[in-house]
Coordinates of C-alpha atoms in Angstrom, one line a residue:
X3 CA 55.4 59.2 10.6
X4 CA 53.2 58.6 13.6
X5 CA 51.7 60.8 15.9
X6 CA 54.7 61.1 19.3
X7 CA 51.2 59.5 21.1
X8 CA 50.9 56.6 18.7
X9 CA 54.8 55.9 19.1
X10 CA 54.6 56.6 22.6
X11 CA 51.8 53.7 23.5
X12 CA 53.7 51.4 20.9
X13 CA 57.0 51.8 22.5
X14 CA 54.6 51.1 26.0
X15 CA 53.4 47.8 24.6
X16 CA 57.2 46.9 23.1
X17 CA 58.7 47.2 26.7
X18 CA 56.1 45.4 28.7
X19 CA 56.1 42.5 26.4
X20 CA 58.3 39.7 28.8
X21 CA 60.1 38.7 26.2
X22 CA 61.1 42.0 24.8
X23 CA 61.8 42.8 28.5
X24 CA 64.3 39.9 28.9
X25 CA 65.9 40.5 25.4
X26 CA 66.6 44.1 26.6
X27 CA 67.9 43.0 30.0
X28 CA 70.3 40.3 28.6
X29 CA 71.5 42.4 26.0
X30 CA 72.4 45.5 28.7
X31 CA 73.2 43.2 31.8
X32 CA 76.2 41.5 33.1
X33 CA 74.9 38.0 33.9
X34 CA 77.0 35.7 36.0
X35 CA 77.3 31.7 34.9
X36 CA 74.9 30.9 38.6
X37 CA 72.7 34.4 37.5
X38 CA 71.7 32.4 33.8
X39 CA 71.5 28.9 35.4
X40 CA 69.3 30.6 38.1
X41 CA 66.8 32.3 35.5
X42 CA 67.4 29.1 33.0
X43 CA 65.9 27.0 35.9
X44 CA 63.0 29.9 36.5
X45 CA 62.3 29.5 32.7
X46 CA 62.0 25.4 32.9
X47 CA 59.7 26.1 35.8
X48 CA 57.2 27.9 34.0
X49 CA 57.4 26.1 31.2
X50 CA 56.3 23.1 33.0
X51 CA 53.5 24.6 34.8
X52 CA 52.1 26.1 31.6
X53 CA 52.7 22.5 29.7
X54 CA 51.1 21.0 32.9
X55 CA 48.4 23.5 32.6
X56 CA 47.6 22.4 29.0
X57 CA 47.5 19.3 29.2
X58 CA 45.5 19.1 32.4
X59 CA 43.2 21.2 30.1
X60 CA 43.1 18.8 27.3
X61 CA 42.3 16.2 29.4
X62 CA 39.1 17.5 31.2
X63 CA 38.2 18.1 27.7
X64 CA 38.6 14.6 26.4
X65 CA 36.9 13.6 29.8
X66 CA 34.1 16.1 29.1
X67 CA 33.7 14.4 25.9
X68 CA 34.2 10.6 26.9
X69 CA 31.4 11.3 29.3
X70 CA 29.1 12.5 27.1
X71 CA 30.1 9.8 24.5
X72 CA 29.2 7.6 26.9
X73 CA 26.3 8.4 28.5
X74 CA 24.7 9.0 24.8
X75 CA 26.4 5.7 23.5
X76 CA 24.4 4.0 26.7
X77 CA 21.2 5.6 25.6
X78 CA 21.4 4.3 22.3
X79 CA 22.2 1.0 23.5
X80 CA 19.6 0.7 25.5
X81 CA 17.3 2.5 22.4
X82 CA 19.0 -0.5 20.7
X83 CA 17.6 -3.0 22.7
X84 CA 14.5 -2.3 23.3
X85 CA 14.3 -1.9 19.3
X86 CA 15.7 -5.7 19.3
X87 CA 13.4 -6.6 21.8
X88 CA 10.3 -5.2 19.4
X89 CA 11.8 -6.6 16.6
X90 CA 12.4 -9.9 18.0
X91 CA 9.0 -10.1 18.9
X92 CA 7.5 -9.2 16.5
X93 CA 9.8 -11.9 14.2
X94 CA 8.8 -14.9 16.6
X95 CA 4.9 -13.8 15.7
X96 CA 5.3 -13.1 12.2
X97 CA 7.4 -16.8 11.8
X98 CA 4.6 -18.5 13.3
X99 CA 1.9 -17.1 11.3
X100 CA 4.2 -17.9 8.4
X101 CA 4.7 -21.4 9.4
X102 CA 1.0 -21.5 10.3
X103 CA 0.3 -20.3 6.6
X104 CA 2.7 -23.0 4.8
X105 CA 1.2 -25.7 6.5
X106 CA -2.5 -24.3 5.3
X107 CA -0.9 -24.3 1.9
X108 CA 0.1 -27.5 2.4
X109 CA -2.8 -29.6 3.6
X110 CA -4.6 -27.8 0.8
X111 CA -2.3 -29.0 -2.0
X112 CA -1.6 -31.9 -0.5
X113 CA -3.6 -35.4 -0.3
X114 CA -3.8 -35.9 3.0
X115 CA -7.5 -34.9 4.7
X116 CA -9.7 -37.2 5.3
X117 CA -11.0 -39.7 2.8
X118 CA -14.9 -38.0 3.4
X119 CA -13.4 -34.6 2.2
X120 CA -11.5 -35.7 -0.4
X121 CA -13.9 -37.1 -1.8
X122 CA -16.8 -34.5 -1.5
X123 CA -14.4 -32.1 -2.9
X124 CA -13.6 -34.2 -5.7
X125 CA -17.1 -34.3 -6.5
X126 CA -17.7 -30.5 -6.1
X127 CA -14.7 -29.6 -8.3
X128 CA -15.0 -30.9 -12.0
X129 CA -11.5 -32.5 -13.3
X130 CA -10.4 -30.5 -16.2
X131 CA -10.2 -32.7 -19.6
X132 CA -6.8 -33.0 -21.4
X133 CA -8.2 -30.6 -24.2
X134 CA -8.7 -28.0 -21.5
X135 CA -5.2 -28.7 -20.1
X136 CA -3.6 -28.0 -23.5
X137 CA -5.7 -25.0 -24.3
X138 CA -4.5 -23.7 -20.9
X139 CA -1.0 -24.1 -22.0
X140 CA 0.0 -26.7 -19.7
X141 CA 1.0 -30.4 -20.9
X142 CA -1.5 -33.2 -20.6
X143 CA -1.2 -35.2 -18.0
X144 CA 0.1 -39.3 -17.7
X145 CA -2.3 -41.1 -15.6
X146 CA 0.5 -43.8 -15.3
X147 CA 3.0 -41.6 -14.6
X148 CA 4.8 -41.5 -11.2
X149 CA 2.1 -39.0 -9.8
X150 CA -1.5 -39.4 -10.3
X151 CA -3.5 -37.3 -8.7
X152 CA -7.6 -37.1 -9.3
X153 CA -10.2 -34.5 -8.0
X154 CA -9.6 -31.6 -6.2
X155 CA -6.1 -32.3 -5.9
X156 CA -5.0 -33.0 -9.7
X157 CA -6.9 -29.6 -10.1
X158 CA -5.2 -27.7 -7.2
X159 CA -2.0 -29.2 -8.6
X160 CA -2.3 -28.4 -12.1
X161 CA -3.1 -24.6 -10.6
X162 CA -0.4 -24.2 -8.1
X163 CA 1.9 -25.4 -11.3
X164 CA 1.0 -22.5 -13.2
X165 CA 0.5 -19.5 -10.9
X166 CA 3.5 -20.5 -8.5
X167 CA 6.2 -19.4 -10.9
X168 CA 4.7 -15.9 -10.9
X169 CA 3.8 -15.7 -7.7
X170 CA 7.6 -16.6 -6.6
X171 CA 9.0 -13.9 -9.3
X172 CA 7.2 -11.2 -8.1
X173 CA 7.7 -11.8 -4.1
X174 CA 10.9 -12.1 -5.0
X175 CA 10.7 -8.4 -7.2
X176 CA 8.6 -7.1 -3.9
X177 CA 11.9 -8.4 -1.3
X178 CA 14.3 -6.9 -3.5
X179 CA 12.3 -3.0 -2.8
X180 CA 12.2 -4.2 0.9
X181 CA 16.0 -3.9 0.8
X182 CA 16.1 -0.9 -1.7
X183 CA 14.1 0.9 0.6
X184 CA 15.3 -0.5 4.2
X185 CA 16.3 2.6 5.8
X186 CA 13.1 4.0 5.2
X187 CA 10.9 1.3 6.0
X188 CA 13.0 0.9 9.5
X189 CA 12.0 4.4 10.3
X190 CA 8.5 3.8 9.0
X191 CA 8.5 0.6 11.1
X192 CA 9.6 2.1 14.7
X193 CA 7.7 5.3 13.8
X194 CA 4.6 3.1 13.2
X195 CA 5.1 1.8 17.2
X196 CA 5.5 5.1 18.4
X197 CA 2.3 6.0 17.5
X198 CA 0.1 2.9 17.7
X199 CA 1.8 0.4 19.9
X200 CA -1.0 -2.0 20.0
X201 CA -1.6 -2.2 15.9
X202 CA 1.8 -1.1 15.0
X203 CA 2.5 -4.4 13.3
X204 CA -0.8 -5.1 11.6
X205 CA -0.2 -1.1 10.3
X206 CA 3.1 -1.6 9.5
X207 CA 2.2 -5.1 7.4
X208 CA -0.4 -3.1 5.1
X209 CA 1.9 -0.3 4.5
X210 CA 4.6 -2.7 3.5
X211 CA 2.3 -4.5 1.4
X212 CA 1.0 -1.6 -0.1
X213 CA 4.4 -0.3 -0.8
X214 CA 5.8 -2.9 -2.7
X215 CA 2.5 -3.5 -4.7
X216 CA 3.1 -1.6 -7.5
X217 CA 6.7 -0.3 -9.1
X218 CA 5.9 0.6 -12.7
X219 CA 3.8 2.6 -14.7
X220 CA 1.5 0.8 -17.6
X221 CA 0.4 3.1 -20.3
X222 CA -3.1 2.4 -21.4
X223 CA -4.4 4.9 -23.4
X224 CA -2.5 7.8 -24.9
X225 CA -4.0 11.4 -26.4
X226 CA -1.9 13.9 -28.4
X227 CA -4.2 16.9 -27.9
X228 CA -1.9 19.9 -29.0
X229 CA 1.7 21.2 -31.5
X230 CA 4.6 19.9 -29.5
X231 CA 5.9 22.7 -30.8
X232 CA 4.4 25.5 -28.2
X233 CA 2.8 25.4 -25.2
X234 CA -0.9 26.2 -26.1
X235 CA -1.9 22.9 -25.4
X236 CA -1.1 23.1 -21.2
X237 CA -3.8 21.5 -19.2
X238 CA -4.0 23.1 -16.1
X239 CA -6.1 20.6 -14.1
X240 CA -7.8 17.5 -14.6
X241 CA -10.6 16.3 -12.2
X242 CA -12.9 13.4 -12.0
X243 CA -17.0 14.1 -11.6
X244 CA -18.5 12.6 -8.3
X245 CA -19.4 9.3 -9.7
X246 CA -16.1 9.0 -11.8
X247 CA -18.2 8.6 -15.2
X248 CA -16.5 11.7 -16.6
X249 CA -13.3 13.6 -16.3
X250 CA -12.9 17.2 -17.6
X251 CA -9.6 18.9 -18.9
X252 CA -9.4 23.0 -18.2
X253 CA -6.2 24.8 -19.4
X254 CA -4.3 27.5 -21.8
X255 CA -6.4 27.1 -24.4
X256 CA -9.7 28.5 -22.6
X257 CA -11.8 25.5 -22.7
X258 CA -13.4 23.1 -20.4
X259 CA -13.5 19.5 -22.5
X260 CA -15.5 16.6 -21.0
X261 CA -14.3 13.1 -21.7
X262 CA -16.5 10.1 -21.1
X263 CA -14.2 7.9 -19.3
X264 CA -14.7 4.5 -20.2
X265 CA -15.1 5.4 -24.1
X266 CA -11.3 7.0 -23.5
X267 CA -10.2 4.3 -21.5
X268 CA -11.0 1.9 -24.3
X269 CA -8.8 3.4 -27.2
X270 CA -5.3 3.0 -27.1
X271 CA -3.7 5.8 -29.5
X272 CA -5.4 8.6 -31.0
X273 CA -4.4 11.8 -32.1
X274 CA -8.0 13.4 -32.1
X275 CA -10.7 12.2 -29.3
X276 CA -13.5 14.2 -29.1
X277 CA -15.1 15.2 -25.7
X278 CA -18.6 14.9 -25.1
X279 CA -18.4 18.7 -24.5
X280 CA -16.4 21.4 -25.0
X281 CA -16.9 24.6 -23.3
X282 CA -15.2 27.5 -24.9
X283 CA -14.5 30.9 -22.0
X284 CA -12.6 34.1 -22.8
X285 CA -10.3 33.6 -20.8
X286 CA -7.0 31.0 -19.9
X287 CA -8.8 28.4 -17.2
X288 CA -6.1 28.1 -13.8
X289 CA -8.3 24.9 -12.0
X290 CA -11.5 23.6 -12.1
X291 CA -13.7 21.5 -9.2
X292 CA -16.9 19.3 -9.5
X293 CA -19.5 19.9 -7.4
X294 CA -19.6 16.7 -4.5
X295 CA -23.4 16.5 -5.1
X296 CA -24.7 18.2 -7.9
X297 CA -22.8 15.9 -10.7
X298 CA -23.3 17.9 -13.5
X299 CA -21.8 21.6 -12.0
X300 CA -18.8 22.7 -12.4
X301 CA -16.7 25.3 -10.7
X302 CA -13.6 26.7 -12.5
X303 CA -11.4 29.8 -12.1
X304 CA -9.6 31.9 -14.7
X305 CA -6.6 34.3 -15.2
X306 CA -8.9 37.3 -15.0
X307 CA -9.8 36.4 -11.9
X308 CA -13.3 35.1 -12.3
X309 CA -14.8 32.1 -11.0
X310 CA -17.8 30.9 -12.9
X311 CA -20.2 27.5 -12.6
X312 CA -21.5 25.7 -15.8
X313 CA -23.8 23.1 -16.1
X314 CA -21.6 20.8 -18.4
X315 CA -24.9 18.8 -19.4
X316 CA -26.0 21.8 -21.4
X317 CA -22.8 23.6 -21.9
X318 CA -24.8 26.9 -20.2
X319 CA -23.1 29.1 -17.6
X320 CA -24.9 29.3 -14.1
X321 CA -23.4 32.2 -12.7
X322 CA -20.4 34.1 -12.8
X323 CA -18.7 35.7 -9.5
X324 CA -16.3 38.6 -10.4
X325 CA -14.7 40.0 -7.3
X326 CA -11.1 39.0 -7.1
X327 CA -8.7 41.6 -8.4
X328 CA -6.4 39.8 -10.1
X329 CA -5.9 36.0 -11.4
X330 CA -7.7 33.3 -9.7
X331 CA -5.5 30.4 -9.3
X332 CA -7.6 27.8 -7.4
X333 CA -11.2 26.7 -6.6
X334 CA -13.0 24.4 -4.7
X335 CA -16.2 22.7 -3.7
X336 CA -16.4 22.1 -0.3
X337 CA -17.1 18.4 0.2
X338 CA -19.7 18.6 2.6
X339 CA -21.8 21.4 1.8
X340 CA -22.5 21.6 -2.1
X341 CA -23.4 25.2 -2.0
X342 CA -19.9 26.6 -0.9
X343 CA -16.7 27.2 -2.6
X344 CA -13.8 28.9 -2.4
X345 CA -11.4 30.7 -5.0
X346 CA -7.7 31.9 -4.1
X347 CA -6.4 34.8 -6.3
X348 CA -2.9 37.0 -6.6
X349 CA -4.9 39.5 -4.8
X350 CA -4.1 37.7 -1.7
X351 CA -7.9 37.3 -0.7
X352 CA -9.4 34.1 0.1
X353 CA -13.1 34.4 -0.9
X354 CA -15.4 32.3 -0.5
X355 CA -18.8 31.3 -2.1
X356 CA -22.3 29.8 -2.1
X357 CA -24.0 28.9 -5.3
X358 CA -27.1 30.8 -3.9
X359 CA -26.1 34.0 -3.6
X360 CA -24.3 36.5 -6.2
X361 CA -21.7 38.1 -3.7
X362 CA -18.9 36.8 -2.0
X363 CA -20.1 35.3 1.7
X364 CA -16.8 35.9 3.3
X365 CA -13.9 37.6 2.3
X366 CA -10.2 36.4 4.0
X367 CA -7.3 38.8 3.5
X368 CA -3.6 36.4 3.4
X369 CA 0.0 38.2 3.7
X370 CA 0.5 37.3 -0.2
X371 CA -0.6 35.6 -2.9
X372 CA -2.8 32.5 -2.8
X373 CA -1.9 29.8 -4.9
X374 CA -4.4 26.3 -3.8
X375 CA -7.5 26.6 -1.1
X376 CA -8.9 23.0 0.0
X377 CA -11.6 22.5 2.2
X378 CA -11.5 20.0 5.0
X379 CA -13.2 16.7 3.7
X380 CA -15.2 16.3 6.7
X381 CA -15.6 19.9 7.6
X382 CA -17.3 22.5 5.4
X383 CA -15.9 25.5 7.9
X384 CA -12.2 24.2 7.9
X385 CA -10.4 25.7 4.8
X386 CA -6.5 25.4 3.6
X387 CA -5.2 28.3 1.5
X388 CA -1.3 27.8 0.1
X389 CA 0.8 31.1 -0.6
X390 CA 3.1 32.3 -2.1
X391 CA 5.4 33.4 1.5
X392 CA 5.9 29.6 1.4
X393 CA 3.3 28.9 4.3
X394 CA -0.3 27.2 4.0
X395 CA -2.7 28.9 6.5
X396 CA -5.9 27.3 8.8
X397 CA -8.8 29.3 8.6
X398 CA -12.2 28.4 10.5
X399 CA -14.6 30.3 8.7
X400 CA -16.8 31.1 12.1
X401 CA -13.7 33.0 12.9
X402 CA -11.3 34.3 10.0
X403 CA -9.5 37.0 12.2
X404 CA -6.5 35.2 12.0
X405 CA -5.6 31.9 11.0
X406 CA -6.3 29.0 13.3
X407 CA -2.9 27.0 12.3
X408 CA 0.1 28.6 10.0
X409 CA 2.0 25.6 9.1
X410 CA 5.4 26.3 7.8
X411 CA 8.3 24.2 6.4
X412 CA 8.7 24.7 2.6
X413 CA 11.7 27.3 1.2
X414 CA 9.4 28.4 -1.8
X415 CA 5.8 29.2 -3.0
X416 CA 3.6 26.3 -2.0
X417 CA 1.3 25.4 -5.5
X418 CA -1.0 22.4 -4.1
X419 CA -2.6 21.7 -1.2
X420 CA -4.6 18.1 -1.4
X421 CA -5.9 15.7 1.3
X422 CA -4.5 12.5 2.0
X423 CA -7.5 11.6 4.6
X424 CA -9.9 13.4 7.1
X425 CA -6.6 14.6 9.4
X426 CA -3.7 14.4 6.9
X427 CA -2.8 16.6 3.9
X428 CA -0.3 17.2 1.4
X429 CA 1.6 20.2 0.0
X430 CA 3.6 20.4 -3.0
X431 CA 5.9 23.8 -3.2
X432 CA 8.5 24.7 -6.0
X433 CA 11.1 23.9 -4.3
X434 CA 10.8 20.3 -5.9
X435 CA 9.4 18.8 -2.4
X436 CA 6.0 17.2 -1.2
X437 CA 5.4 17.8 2.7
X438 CA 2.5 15.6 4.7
X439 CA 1.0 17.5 7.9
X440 CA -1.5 16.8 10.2
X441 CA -3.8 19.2 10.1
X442 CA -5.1 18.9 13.8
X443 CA -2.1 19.1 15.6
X444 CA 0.4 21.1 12.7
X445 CA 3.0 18.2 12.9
X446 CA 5.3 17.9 9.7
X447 CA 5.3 14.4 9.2
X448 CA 7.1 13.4 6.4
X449 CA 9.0 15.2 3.6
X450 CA 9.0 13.6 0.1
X451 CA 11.9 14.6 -2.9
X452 CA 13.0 12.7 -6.0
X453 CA 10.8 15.3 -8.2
X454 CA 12.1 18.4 -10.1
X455 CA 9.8 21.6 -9.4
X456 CA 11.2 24.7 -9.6
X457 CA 8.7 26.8 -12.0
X458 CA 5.8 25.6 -13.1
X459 CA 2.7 24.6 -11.4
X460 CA 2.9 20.5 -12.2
X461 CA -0.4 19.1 -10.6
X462 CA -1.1 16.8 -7.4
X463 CA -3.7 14.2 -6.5
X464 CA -4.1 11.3 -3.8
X465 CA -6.0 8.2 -3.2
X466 CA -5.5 7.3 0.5
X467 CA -2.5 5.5 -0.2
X468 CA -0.7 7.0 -3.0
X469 CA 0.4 10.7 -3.8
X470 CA 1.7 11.4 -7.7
X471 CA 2.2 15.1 -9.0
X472 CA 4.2 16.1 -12.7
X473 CA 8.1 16.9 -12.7
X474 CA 10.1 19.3 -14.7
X475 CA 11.8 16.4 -15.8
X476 CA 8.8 15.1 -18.3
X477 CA 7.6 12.4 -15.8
X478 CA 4.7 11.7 -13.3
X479 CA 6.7 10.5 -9.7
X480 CA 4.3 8.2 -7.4
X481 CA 5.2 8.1 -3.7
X482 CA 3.7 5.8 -1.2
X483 CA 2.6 7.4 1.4
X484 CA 4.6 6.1 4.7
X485 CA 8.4 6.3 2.4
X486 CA 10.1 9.7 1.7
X487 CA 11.3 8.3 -1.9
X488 CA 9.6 7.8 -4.9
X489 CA 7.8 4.4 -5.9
X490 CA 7.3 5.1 -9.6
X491 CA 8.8 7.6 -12.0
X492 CA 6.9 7.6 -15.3
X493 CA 8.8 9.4 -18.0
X494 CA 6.4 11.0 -21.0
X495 CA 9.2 10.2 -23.7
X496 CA 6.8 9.2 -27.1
X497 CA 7.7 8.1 -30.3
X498 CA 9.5 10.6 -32.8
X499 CA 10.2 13.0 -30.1
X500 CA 13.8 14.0 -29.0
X501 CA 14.9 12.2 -25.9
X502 CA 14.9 15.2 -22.7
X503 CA 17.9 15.1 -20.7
X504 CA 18.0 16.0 -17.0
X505 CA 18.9 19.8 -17.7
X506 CA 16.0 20.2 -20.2
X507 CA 12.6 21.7 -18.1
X508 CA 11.2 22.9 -21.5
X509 CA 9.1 19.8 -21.3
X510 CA 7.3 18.9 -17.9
X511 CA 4.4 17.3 -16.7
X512 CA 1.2 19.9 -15.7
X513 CA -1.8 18.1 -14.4
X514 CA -2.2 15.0 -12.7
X515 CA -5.7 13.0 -10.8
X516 CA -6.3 9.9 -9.6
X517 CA -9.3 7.8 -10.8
X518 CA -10.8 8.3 -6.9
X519 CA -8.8 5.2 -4.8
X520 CA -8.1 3.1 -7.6
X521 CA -4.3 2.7 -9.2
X522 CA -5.3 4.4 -12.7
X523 CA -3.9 7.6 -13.2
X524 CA -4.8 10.5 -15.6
X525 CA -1.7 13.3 -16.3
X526 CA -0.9 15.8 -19.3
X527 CA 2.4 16.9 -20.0
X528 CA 2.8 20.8 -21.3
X529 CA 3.2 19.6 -24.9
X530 CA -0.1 18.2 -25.6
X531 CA 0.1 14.7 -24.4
X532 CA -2.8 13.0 -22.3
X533 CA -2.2 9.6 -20.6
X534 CA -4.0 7.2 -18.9
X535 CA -1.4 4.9 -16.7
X536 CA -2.2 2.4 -14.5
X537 CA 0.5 1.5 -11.5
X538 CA 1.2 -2.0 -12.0
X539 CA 4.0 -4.8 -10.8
X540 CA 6.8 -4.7 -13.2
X541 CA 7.2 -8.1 -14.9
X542 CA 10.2 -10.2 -14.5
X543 CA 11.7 -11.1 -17.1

């Protein structure tokens, strides 16, 4: 039963309800034939006011819309052609620097200059002998034949015959990633006149260039180093010396091993290589850092939290610096002052370091927990420090109140922090992205995905043009720089071992450096494999 108020008020609402009211009056009322058509009439009335109503609704709605449709649509037109205007130009340039080319190719292949050049070519350029033709591979040639060519143009000939078949098979492999990667290479394109409208072009050409260069992986020297049955065998970081003689290995296993690089390079398989010097701590090893100057010292941090220098010449410890609370996940030298270095630690302290002194020279307090610190290439008082809150922090050491930039984007725990250049850097976070900033201005530039990292820390590196770093999917992905995709995917799958589907992370790549700006590669996978690749252009087949 309800309350005689509740009823009360419902009976209220019931009765003032017009179509309640007009039930009730029909139903208690003596209506006249002219009474109904009267109120019929009333009804049609209102009905087509309210239908009028509505629709005049509707249709300043759809005029709302039409407008705006318009007006945007006229925009984009207009964005449209001025984008065919740049295009256009930019075609008729590129065609006559084309055409200009083919007819250089020409004239030189040809037989056409002038006899005085012909002939002081032919006498600078030997003619190669039949037995040197066949040895090349090539059939020897008819001198009564239908073309007989002598000199510098029999010779030109004969080499235009052999290298234009693989020239013309890998332009045409380099085309088909132009249309692969269109949509990306558009945005790169108009992006690239935004910025630099004068050398937007020229940019643009080298990027594309560079882009296309390389789309495989070539393995050229292969280390099993640990059991694939456990992970005791995880390098943690690899790093090249100054000079790019030596590389060392630092992980799990709690020692630093230095490889000579061109002995390793040399050897294709082996399951035991011994380093020039092995350096055995107490401790696991989290990353590692060569001093820029001093090629022989080397910084490395550990899960205790210590951060020590060793003198990998004589295997002897320098110094050790013990002040972070907890494990020390990063270190490194600054570039431009080879006293100073920084550590990063799960205390959420950035300290920082000169090889001079025993005790810390500053001390930066984060909100959390400091995965990577990078100093800025060209600026010893600039410093990067990536935490765990998903943010990478700005500090100028001559002022370490607060952080001169926060630079925010990533949904997880950022791992890496590397530089691409003196204003660019890259960030690599667990949740399985790569961001590029500029660090003068805080502008998120590009985001990269097509790499699984969701756990594990799985390396980075950069050589100017290239950026590579491990996936939980057993592979090393290389991305060019200017395209959000990835260039090269380079699975770790070896002989005897189970192949890793898609699902499986138990297996996944953990350190990764470039050999300074060249295209060779060094990465470990977490079950004791060390590769050297080399990105190369696929052949065609």
């Amino acid at each position: 039963m309800f309350p005689n108020a509740l009823a009360q008020r419902l009976a209220e609402s019931y009765l003032r309800n017009p179509l309640s009211q007009l039930q009730q009056l029909c139903t208690k009322s003596s209506w006249s034939l002219p009474d109904i058509t009267a109120v019929l009439q009333t009804l049609e009335n209102k009905r087509r006011q309210l239908v009028a109503s509505e629709e005049s609704i509707e249709t300043e709605l759809l005029h709302t819309f039409l407008t705006e449709a318009e007006r945007r649509t006229k925009v984009e037109v207009l964005q449209l052609a001025n984008q065919l205007r740049t295009i256009q130009a930019d075609l008729q340039a590129t065609t006559e620097r084309r055409n200009s080319l083919r007819q250089l190719e020409a004239s030189e292949v040809g037989d056409s200059g002038p006899p005085s050049k012909r002939s002081r070519l032919a006498d600078e350029v030997p003619e190669p002998t039949e037995s040197a033709a066949v040895a090349d591979g090539s059939q020897p040639r008819n001198p009564s034949g239908p073309i007989a060519l002598s000199g510098s143009a029999a010779f030109t000939s004969l080499v235009s015959a052999v290298q234009k078949p693989a020239y013309m098979k890998s332009l045409a492999q380099r085309k088909n990633r132009v249309y692969t990667e269109f949509p990306d290479l558009l945005q790169h394109y108009f992006d690239a006149h935004r910025r630099t409208p004068g050398r937007a072009v020229n940019r643009f050409s080298t990027s594309l260039s560079m882009f296309t260069r390389y789309d495989t992986a070539n393995v050229l020297t292969t280390l099993r180093y640990g059991d694939a049955d456990n992970f005791s065998s995880i390098i943690s970081s690899i790093e090249f010396d100054k000079d790019e003689k030596v590389f060392s290995t630092a992980g799990v296993q709690k020692k630093i091993k230095i490889f000579d690089f061109e002995t390793f390079a040399n050897t294709t398989y082996v399951d035991v290589h011994y380093p020039v010097l092995e350096i055995t701590l107490e401790h696991k090893i989290s990353s590692q850092s060569w001093n820029p100057f001093m090629q022989s010292v080397l910084a490395v941090s550990d899960y205790s939290g210590a951060v020590g220098l060793w003198d990998v010449n004589t295997g002897q410890n320098l110094r050790i610096f013990q002040e972070h609370e907890k494990r020390a996940w990063t270190v490194d030298f600054a570039q431009t002052d080879p006293t100073r270095l920084a550590s990063g630690s799960d205390d959420s302290r950035v300290l920082i370091w000169s090889t001079t002194a025993a005790q810390s020279m500053l001390n930066i307090t984060t909100p959390s927990n400091v995965c990577t610190v990078k100093f800025n290439p060209v600026n010893s008082n600039e410093i990067l420090a990536g935490s765990a809150d998903h943010s990478v922090y700005l500090f100028d050491l001559r002022n370490t109140k607060q952080p001169a930039r926060v630079f925010q984007s990533h949904s997880k725990a950022v791992s890496y922090v590397k530089f691409l250049n003196s204003s660019d850097f890259v960030t690599a976070s667990t949740d399985s992205t790569l961001k590029l900033w500029n660090v003068n201005n805080g502008q998120l530039l590009r985001t990269f995905s097509g790499h699984t990292n969701e756990r594990n820390f799985v390396g980075l590196t950069t050589n100017s043009q290239f950026i590579a770093c491990g996936s939980e999917k057993n592979a090393v992905v290389v991305y060019y720089k200017s395209i959000s995709h990835p260039a090269i995917e380079h699975r770790f799958d070896y002989e005897g071992a189970p192949p890793q589907n898609d699902q499986d992370t138990s297996r996944f790549v953990c350190a990764v450096c470039f050999r300074g700006q060249s295209n060779l590669l060094l990465c470990a996978n977490s079950i004791g494999t060390l590769r050297l690749i080399e990105l190369a252009q696929s052949s065609a087949s």
